[in-house]
Amino acid sequence: GEVAVRLRPAAVDVATRRRLAFGSTLGVATLLVLALVLLVNWLGFRHYQRWDWTRSHLYTLSPKTLSILKSLDRDVSAVVVMSDQAPVFEPTKELLTRYAAASPRIQVSYVDPQRNPARAQQLGQKYGITRQAVVFESGKDKRVVEAAELAEYDYSGMEQGAEPQMKGFKGEQQFTSALVDVSEAKKPKVLFTTGHGEPSLDGFDERGFGRLQRQLSNDNFALEEWASLGKPQVPPDTDAVVVAGPTAPFAPPELDVLSKFLAGGGRILVMVDPGLTATGRGADTGLAGWLQGWGVQAQDDVVVDPANVLPFFGAETIFASSYGSQPIVAPLQKQRIPVVFSLARSVRAGKAPPGGSLTELVRTSPEGWGETDLDHLTRVEKGPQDVAGPVALAVALDLGGGAGDQAPPPRPSAAARGRMVVFGDSDFATNALVDQSGNSSLIANTLNWMVQRQSHLAIAPKEPEQVHLSLTPQERRRNLLLVVLGLPAAALAAGIFINVRRRR
C-alpha cells in the first residue's frame, strides 16, 4: 500500500504533463490554422483572380473592355435600377461585378423598384428614366442603358404559349459603350464626304453605312456628313475625314483641301473601289493620282484569291487573314480573325513622304493576284501583266511632318502628325458585309488608331451564346432514376459495408 501511495503523485504528474502537452499542441495548431486562414484571406484580398472554364469564355471580359477599364482616369458610378426578378438582372449583376473587379474606379449600386419604390422614383426623376435601366454617371455626364437594350429574345415559342427565351446577352457592348461615353471629355468628330456618289451614312440598304454608323456611335464617335465641294478647308473641330466609296470625280480644289488637312496633322480614311460599274468602266474619281502623291499606289485592277474564296460567292469576294505589323490589325492577327472584301483593288505601299512611314495592313495569300484585264472579268486567269501576290489590300500612312507632291507646309509637331489609311474596297464596311467576321473591328480600330485612342484598339465585345442542355425523354428518365434511386442506394450500400467491416 505504501508503494501505491508513493507512486500516485508521479502518475498524476505524468497525466498532467500529457494534458498540458495536448492542450499546448492543440492551441498551437489552432493558432496556425487561424494564421493560415488569415494569410489566405489576405492574399485573396490583395491578389484577386477569377478563372473562366467555359469553352467560349462567356465570363471573360473582352480585351477592348479591359483596355478601357485600365485606362480610366475618372470615377464612374453604375446604378442598376432593376428588380432582381428581371430576366437580365443576374447576367447584369455578374457582368458589373467583373467590371468593378477589373477597375477600382467603377462603383456599382443596386436599387429594386419593388422593395425601394421611393428611391427608384427619385432616381427616375433625376435621370429621366421610366423603366428598368442601368445608369452610368461620371461628373456631369451620364448615359442610360435600358433593360430592353441588354438582351435579344426568341419569340418563336409564344404561339404555343411559351415565354420568350433570351438568346443573347449584349450587356458588355452596351456597358462598355456607356463607359466610354461618360469617361471621355470629347467625342472624336468624324466627317463622311458627300457629293461624289458615296453611300448614305444613315442608309440601311445593302450599300449604305447605317450599321457602321450605329456601331461607331456606340464606340463614342460623332459622325456627320460633309459636302466638301466649294469648302475652303475642313472644319477646324474635325478629328478625321472619311472618303468612302465615291463614284464621281473629286475636284482639284477638294483634293487640295484634303492635302492641307492631312499635312497639317489631320487624319483621313480613304476607301477607294475599283473603277468599275455594272455596265463597265466608271469615272475616274481622281483619288488614285492624289494618293500616289502620298506614296500610296492604288492599282487599276481587281483582286482575286482562289485560295481564300467564300462558298457561293464569286472569285472577287475573298477573305484575308494575312496582316502586317501595325496596331490596327494586331488584335485581328492575335485572334486569327479574317476580314471579308468584295470587289477590291490592290493598294500598295510606295515611297513614303519625307519623315513618314507606310505599312501594308492586309494582304491576300501568295496565290492571290490583281487582275488587270477589267474588260474580261467573266473568265479570270492569272497573266504576266497582272499584279503578283501576295497583294496588299490596305495601307497605313503615318506622317512625320513631310508632305506629298503638293507644296509641303511647315513641319507639324509629333503629337499632330497626319495619319491616313487607304483601303482598296468600301463594300466591306457597308451593311451587306460590315457584320461579317472582323470587318467592323477593322474599321473601328482604324479610326481609333487615327485619332490616337490606343485603349480602344481591340476586338469588339462578343455576344455570348446561350447554352441549353437538351435531353430526350429516355435520358430524362435515366437521370431521374440515377438521382432519386441510384445515388441514395449507393450511399446506403457504402454505409452497410463499412458497418459490417467494423464489426468484424
PDB file of N, CA, C and O in Angstrom, residues 128-178:
ATOM      1  N   GLY A 128     -34.353  60.807 -65.573  1.00  0.00           N
ATOM      2  CA  GLY A 128     -35.336  60.798 -66.651  1.00  0.00           C
ATOM      3  C   GLY A 128     -35.651  59.411 -67.159  1.00  0.00           C
ATOM      4  O   GLY A 128     -35.867  59.230 -68.363  1.00  0.00           O
ATOM      5  N   ILE A 129     -35.673  58.422 -66.286  1.00  0.00           N
ATOM      6  CA  ILE A 129     -35.972  57.054 -66.696  1.00  0.00           C
ATOM      7  C   ILE A 129     -37.347  56.652 -66.161  1.00  0.00           C
ATOM      8  O   ILE A 129     -37.741  57.027 -65.058  1.00  0.00           O
ATOM      9  N   THR A 130     -38.078  55.910 -66.964  1.00  0.00           N
ATOM     10  CA  THR A 130     -39.406  55.431 -66.577  1.00  0.00           C
ATOM     11  C   THR A 130     -39.462  53.914 -66.498  1.00  0.00           C
ATOM     12  O   THR A 130     -40.446  53.358 -66.024  1.00  0.00           O
ATOM     13  N   ARG A 131     -38.417  53.249 -67.001  1.00  0.00           N
ATOM     14  CA  ARG A 131     -38.380  51.786 -66.969  1.00  0.00           C
ATOM     15  C   ARG A 131     -37.086  51.322 -66.325  1.00  0.00           C
ATOM     16  O   ARG A 131     -36.221  52.129 -65.977  1.00  0.00           O
ATOM     17  N   GLN A 132     -36.962  50.009 -66.171  1.00  0.00           N
ATOM     18  CA  GLN A 132     -35.764  49.448 -65.554  1.00  0.00           C
ATOM     19  C   GLN A 132     -34.557  49.727 -66.448  1.00  0.00           C
ATOM     20  O   GLN A 132     -34.627  49.586 -67.666  1.00  0.00           O
ATOM     21  N   ALA A 133     -33.449  50.111 -65.810  1.00  0.00           N
ATOM     22  CA  ALA A 133     -32.289  50.533 -66.593  1.00  0.00           C
ATOM     23  C   ALA A 133     -31.045  50.499 -65.724  1.00  0.00           C
ATOM     24  O   ALA A 133     -31.100  50.315 -64.503  1.00  0.00           O
ATOM     25  N   VAL A 134     -29.895  50.673 -66.389  1.00  0.00           N
ATOM     26  CA  VAL A 134     -28.601  50.845 -65.726  1.00  0.00           C
ATOM     27  C   VAL A 134     -28.088  52.221 -66.116  1.00  0.00           C
ATOM     28  O   VAL A 134     -28.000  52.533 -67.307  1.00  0.00           O
ATOM     29  N   VAL A 135     -27.765  53.041 -65.117  1.00  0.00           N
ATOM     30  CA  VAL A 135     -27.327  54.412 -65.358  1.00  0.00           C
ATOM     31  C   VAL A 135     -25.840  54.533 -65.039  1.00  0.00           C
ATOM     32  O   VAL A 135     -25.415  54.215 -63.923  1.00  0.00           O
ATOM     33  N   PHE A 136     -25.048  54.961 -66.019  1.00  0.00           N
ATOM     34  CA  PHE A 136     -23.625  55.236 -65.818  1.00  0.00           C
ATOM     35  C   PHE A 136     -23.459  56.748 -65.684  1.00  0.00           C
ATOM     36  O   PHE A 136     -23.982  57.514 -66.496  1.00  0.00           O
ATOM     37  N   GLU A 137     -22.702  57.165 -64.664  1.00  0.00           N
ATOM     38  CA  GLU A 137     -22.536  58.590 -64.401  1.00  0.00           C
ATOM     39  C   GLU A 137     -21.106  58.883 -63.981  1.00  0.00           C
ATOM     40  O   GLU A 137     -20.508  58.136 -63.200  1.00  0.00           O
ATOM     41  N   SER A 138     -20.559  59.960 -64.526  1.00  0.00           N
ATOM     42  CA  SER A 138     -19.229  60.438 -64.158  1.00  0.00           C
ATOM     43  C   SER A 138     -19.239  61.955 -64.255  1.00  0.00           C
ATOM     44  O   SER A 138     -19.332  62.502 -65.357  1.00  0.00           O
ATOM     45  N   GLY A 139     -19.153  62.622 -63.111  1.00  0.00           N
ATOM     46  CA  GLY A 139     -19.243  64.076 -63.119  1.00  0.00           C
ATOM     47  C   GLY A 139     -20.605  64.521 -63.605  1.00  0.00           C
ATOM     48  O   GLY A 139     -21.642  64.090 -63.086  1.00  0.00           O
ATOM     49  N   LYS A 140     -20.624  65.373 -64.638  1.00  0.00           N
ATOM     50  CA  LYS A 140     -21.882  65.859 -65.187  1.00  0.00           C
ATOM     51  C   LYS A 140     -22.389  65.001 -66.343  1.00  0.00           C
ATOM     52  O   LYS A 140     -23.470  65.271 -66.873  1.00  0.00           O
ATOM     53  N   ASP A 141     -21.620  64.002 -66.740  1.00  0.00           N
ATOM     54  CA  ASP A 141     -22.001  63.155 -67.872  1.00  0.00           C
ATOM     55  C   ASP A 141     -22.718  61.908 -67.385  1.00  0.00           C
ATOM     56  O   ASP A 141     -22.332  61.302 -66.371  1.00  0.00           O
ATOM     57  N   LYS A 142     -23.755  61.517 -68.111  1.00  0.00           N
ATOM     58  CA  LYS A 142     -24.477  60.296 -67.764  1.00  0.00           C
ATOM     59  C   LYS A 142     -24.944  59.598 -69.037  1.00  0.00           C
ATOM     60  O   LYS A 142     -25.075  60.217 -70.099  1.00  0.00           O
ATOM     61  N   ARG A 143     -25.173  58.312 -68.918  1.00  0.00           N
ATOM     62  CA  ARG A 143     -25.677  57.503 -70.037  1.00  0.00           C
ATOM     63  C   ARG A 143     -26.606  56.453 -69.460  1.00  0.00           C
ATOM     64  O   ARG A 143     -26.251  55.747 -68.507  1.00  0.00           O
ATOM     65  N   VAL A 144     -27.795  56.342 -70.021  1.00  0.00           N
ATOM     66  CA  VAL A 144     -28.806  55.396 -69.559  1.00  0.00           C
ATOM     67  C   VAL A 144     -28.883  54.228 -70.529  1.00  0.00           C
ATOM     68  O   VAL A 144     -29.028  54.431 -71.746  1.00  0.00           O
ATOM     69  N   VAL A 145     -28.772  53.022 -70.001  1.00  0.00           N
ATOM     70  CA  VAL A 145     -28.930  51.804 -70.797  1.00  0.00           C
ATOM     71  C   VAL A 145     -30.162  51.081 -70.277  1.00  0.00           C
ATOM     72  O   VAL A 145     -30.171  50.567 -69.157  1.00  0.00           O
ATOM     73  N   GLU A 146     -31.214  51.060 -71.071  1.00  0.00           N
ATOM     74  CA  GLU A 146     -32.447  50.419 -70.641  1.00  0.00           C
ATOM     75  C   GLU A 146     -32.319  48.900 -70.705  1.00  0.00           C
ATOM     76  O   GLU A 146     -31.550  48.356 -71.498  1.00  0.00           O
ATOM     77  N   ALA A 147     -33.098  48.240 -69.845  1.00  0.00           N
ATOM     78  CA  ALA A 147     -33.024  46.775 -69.769  1.00  0.00           C
ATOM     79  C   ALA A 147     -33.370  46.132 -71.105  1.00  0.00           C
ATOM     80  O   ALA A 147     -32.843  45.070 -71.449  1.00  0.00           O
ATOM     81  N   ALA A 148     -34.251  46.771 -71.877  1.00  0.00           N
ATOM     82  CA  ALA A 148     -34.649  46.202 -73.169  1.00  0.00           C
ATOM     83  C   ALA A 148     -33.496  46.160 -74.154  1.00  0.00           C
ATOM     84  O   ALA A 148     -33.532  45.395 -75.130  1.00  0.00           O
ATOM     85  N   GLU A 149     -32.451  46.975 -73.933  1.00  0.00           N
ATOM     86  CA  GLU A 149     -31.307  47.005 -74.838  1.00  0.00           C
ATOM     87  C   GLU A 149     -30.267  45.945 -74.511  1.00  0.00           C
ATOM     88  O   GLU A 149     -29.294  45.789 -75.259  1.00  0.00           O
ATOM     89  N   LEU A 150     -30.454  45.214 -73.425  1.00  0.00           N
ATOM     90  CA  LEU A 150     -29.410  44.324 -72.935  1.00  0.00           C
ATOM     91  C   LEU A 150     -29.502  42.901 -73.464  1.00  0.00           C
ATOM     92  O   LEU A 150     -28.569  42.126 -73.264  1.00  0.00           O
ATOM     93  N   ALA A 151     -30.599  42.552 -74.101  1.00  0.00           N
ATOM     94  CA  ALA A 151     -30.759  41.153 -74.499  1.00  0.00           C
ATOM     95  C   ALA A 151     -31.539  41.041 -75.792  1.00  0.00           C
ATOM     96  O   ALA A 151     -32.301  41.938 -76.166  1.00  0.00           O
ATOM     97  N   GLU A 152     -31.320  39.922 -76.485  1.00  0.00           N
ATOM     98  CA  GLU A 152     -32.126  39.546 -77.628  1.00  0.00           C
ATOM     99  C   GLU A 152     -32.945  38.320 -77.241  1.00  0.00           C
ATOM    100  O   GLU A 152     -32.440  37.409 -76.562  1.00  0.00           O
ATOM    101  N   TYR A 153     -34.205  38.289 -77.675  1.00  0.00           N
ATOM    102  CA  TYR A 153     -35.114  37.217 -77.254  1.00  0.00           C
ATOM    103  C   TYR A 153     -35.630  36.447 -78.473  1.00  0.00           C
ATOM    104  O   TYR A 153     -35.752  36.992 -79.575  1.00  0.00           O
ATOM    105  N   ASP A 154     -35.931  35.189 -78.219  1.00  0.00           N
ATOM    106  CA  ASP A 154     -36.534  34.323 -79.229  1.00  0.00           C
ATOM    107  C   ASP A 154     -38.030  34.209 -78.900  1.00  0.00           C
ATOM    108  O   ASP A 154     -38.408  33.671 -77.854  1.00  0.00           O
ATOM    109  N   TYR A 155     -38.865  34.741 -79.794  1.00  0.00           N
ATOM    110  CA  TYR A 155     -40.303  34.752 -79.556  1.00  0.00           C
ATOM    111  C   TYR A 155     -41.028  33.647 -80.326  1.00  0.00           C
ATOM    112  O   TYR A 155     -42.249  33.649 -80.399  1.00  0.00           O
ATOM    113  N   SER A 156     -40.277  32.714 -80.893  1.00  0.00           N
ATOM    114  CA  SER A 156     -40.903  31.704 -81.746  1.00  0.00           C
ATOM    115  C   SER A 156     -41.834  30.783 -80.976  1.00  0.00           C
ATOM    116  O   SER A 156     -42.762  30.215 -81.550  1.00  0.00           O
ATOM    117  N   GLY A 157     -41.620  30.618 -79.672  1.00  0.00           N
ATOM    118  CA  GLY A 157     -42.464  29.703 -78.899  1.00  0.00           C
ATOM    119  C   GLY A 157     -43.707  30.321 -78.335  1.00  0.00           C
ATOM    120  O   GLY A 157     -44.501  29.626 -77.679  1.00  0.00           O
ATOM    121  N   MET A 158     -43.916  31.617 -78.568  1.00  0.00           N
ATOM    122  CA  MET A 158     -45.072  32.278 -77.969  1.00  0.00           C
ATOM    123  C   MET A 158     -46.389  31.793 -78.568  1.00  0.00           C
ATOM    124  O   MET A 158     -47.437  31.853 -77.918  1.00  0.00           O
ATOM    125  N   GLU A 159     -46.332  31.297 -79.815  1.00  0.00           N
ATOM    126  CA  GLU A 159     -47.562  30.785 -80.424  1.00  0.00           C
ATOM    127  C   GLU A 159     -48.078  29.559 -79.690  1.00  0.00           C
ATOM    128  O   GLU A 159     -49.277  29.281 -79.689  1.00  0.00           O
ATOM    129  N   GLN A 160     -47.164  28.814 -79.050  1.00  0.00           N
ATOM    130  CA  GLN A 160     -47.565  27.648 -78.267  1.00  0.00           C
ATOM    131  C   GLN A 160     -47.720  27.983 -76.782  1.00  0.00           C
ATOM    132  O   GLN A 160     -47.841  27.079 -75.954  1.00  0.00           O
ATOM    133  N   GLY A 161     -47.703  29.277 -76.454  1.00  0.00           N
ATOM    134  CA  GLY A 161     -47.891  29.682 -75.065  1.00  0.00           C
ATOM    135  C   GLY A 161     -46.622  29.742 -74.244  1.00  0.00           C
ATOM    136  O   GLY A 161     -46.689  29.983 -73.029  1.00  0.00           O
ATOM    137  N   ALA A 162     -45.445  29.540 -74.851  1.00  0.00           N
ATOM    138  CA  ALA A 162     -44.187  29.568 -74.107  1.00  0.00           C
ATOM    139  C   ALA A 162     -43.713  31.004 -73.914  1.00  0.00           C
ATOM    140  O   ALA A 162     -44.040  31.904 -74.700  1.00  0.00           O
ATOM    141  N   GLU A 163     -42.930  31.215 -72.863  1.00  0.00           N
ATOM    142  CA  GLU A 163     -42.370  32.527 -72.606  1.00  0.00           C
ATOM    143  C   GLU A 163     -41.215  32.803 -73.582  1.00  0.00           C
ATOM    144  O   GLU A 163     -40.554  31.874 -74.045  1.00  0.00           O
ATOM    145  N   PRO A 164     -40.959  34.082 -73.887  1.00  0.00           N
ATOM    146  CA  PRO A 164     -39.797  34.414 -74.737  1.00  0.00           C
ATOM    147  C   PRO A 164     -38.504  33.953 -74.078  1.00  0.00           C
ATOM    148  O   PRO A 164     -38.326  34.083 -72.867  1.00  0.00           O
ATOM    149  N   GLN A 165     -37.596  33.407 -74.872  1.00  0.00           N
ATOM    150  CA  GLN A 165     -36.327  32.894 -74.373  1.00  0.00           C
ATOM    151  C   GLN A 165     -35.185  33.836 -74.756  1.00  0.00           C
ATOM    152  O   GLN A 165     -35.082  34.254 -75.910  1.00  0.00           O
ATOM    153  N   MET A 166     -34.343  34.162 -73.760  1.00  0.00           N
ATOM    154  CA  MET A 166     -33.192  35.003 -74.046  1.00  0.00           C
ATOM    155  C   MET A 166     -32.178  34.207 -74.860  1.00  0.00           C
ATOM    156  O   MET A 166     -31.732  33.151 -74.438  1.00  0.00           O
ATOM    157  N   LYS A 167     -31.812  34.713 -76.015  1.00  0.00           N
ATOM    158  CA  LYS A 167     -30.859  34.002 -76.858  1.00  0.00           C
ATOM    159  C   LYS A 167     -29.508  34.704 -76.939  1.00  0.00           C
ATOM    160  O   LYS A 167     -28.556  34.143 -77.478  1.00  0.00           O
ATOM    161  N   GLY A 168     -29.407  35.905 -76.409  1.00  0.00           N
ATOM    162  CA  GLY A 168     -28.129  36.616 -76.438  1.00  0.00           C
ATOM    163  C   GLY A 168     -28.156  37.784 -75.475  1.00  0.00           C
ATOM    164  O   GLY A 168     -29.094  38.582 -75.476  1.00  0.00           O
ATOM    165  N   PHE A 169     -27.125  37.877 -74.624  1.00  0.00           N
ATOM    166  CA  PHE A 169     -26.998  38.992 -73.685  1.00  0.00           C
ATOM    167  C   PHE A 169     -25.953  39.963 -74.215  1.00  0.00           C
ATOM    168  O   PHE A 169     -24.803  39.591 -74.424  1.00  0.00           O
ATOM    169  N   LYS A 170     -26.355  41.209 -74.438  1.00  0.00           N
ATOM    170  CA  LYS A 170     -25.483  42.198 -75.064  1.00  0.00           C
ATOM    171  C   LYS A 170     -24.994  43.235 -74.062  1.00  0.00           C
ATOM    172  O   LYS A 170     -24.683  44.371 -74.425  1.00  0.00           O
ATOM    173  N   GLY A 171     -24.901  42.837 -72.794  1.00  0.00           N
ATOM    174  CA  GLY A 171     -24.528  43.792 -71.762  1.00  0.00           C
ATOM    175  C   GLY A 171     -23.158  44.398 -71.947  1.00  0.00           C
ATOM    176  O   GLY A 171     -22.964  45.603 -71.739  1.00  0.00           O
ATOM    177  N   GLU A 172     -22.159  43.592 -72.365  1.00  0.00           N
ATOM    178  CA  GLU A 172     -20.809  44.133 -72.462  1.00  0.00           C
ATOM    179  C   GLU A 172     -20.711  45.211 -73.538  1.00  0.00           C
ATOM    180  O   GLU A 172     -20.065  46.242 -73.340  1.00  0.00           O
ATOM    181  N   GLN A 173     -21.365  44.989 -74.676  1.00  0.00           N
ATOM    182  CA  GLN A 173     -21.342  46.013 -75.710  1.00  0.00           C
ATOM    183  C   GLN A 173     -21.954  47.315 -75.199  1.00  0.00           C
ATOM    184  O   GLN A 173     -21.394  48.403 -75.393  1.00  0.00           O
ATOM    185  N   GLN A 174     -23.119  47.212 -74.557  1.00  0.00           N
ATOM    186  CA  GLN A 174     -23.819  48.399 -74.102  1.00  0.00           C
ATOM    187  C   GLN A 174     -23.079  49.084 -72.955  1.00  0.00           C
ATOM    188  O   GLN A 174     -22.951  50.321 -72.939  1.00  0.00           O
ATOM    189  N   PHE A 175     -22.572  48.313 -72.001  1.00  0.00           N
ATOM    190  CA  PHE A 175     -21.919  48.908 -70.837  1.00  0.00           C
ATOM    191  C   PHE A 175     -20.584  49.552 -71.203  1.00  0.00           C
ATOM    192  O   PHE A 175     -20.243  50.614 -70.704  1.00  0.00           O
ATOM    193  N   THR A 176     -19.817  48.886 -72.077  1.00  0.00           N
ATOM    194  CA  THR A 176     -18.539  49.468 -72.480  1.00  0.00           C
ATOM    195  C   THR A 176     -18.753  50.746 -73.273  1.00  0.00           C
ATOM    196  O   THR A 176     -18.024  51.734 -73.100  1.00  0.00           O
ATOM    197  N   SER A 177     -19.762  50.746 -74.143  1.00  0.00           N
ATOM    198  CA  SER A 177     -20.083  51.959 -74.885  1.00  0.00           C
ATOM    199  C   SER A 177     -20.483  53.086 -73.938  1.00  0.00           C
ATOM    200  O   SER A 177     -20.054  54.239 -74.094  1.00  0.00           O
ATOM    201  N   ALA A 178     -21.311  52.773 -72.932  1.00  0.00           N
ATOM    202  CA  ALA A 178     -21.724  53.783 -71.960  1.00  0.00           C
ATOM    203  C   ALA A 178     -20.536  54.281 -71.150  1.00  0.00           C
ATOM    204  O   ALA A 178     -20.429  55.470 -70.838  1.00  0.00           O
TER     205      ALA A 178
END
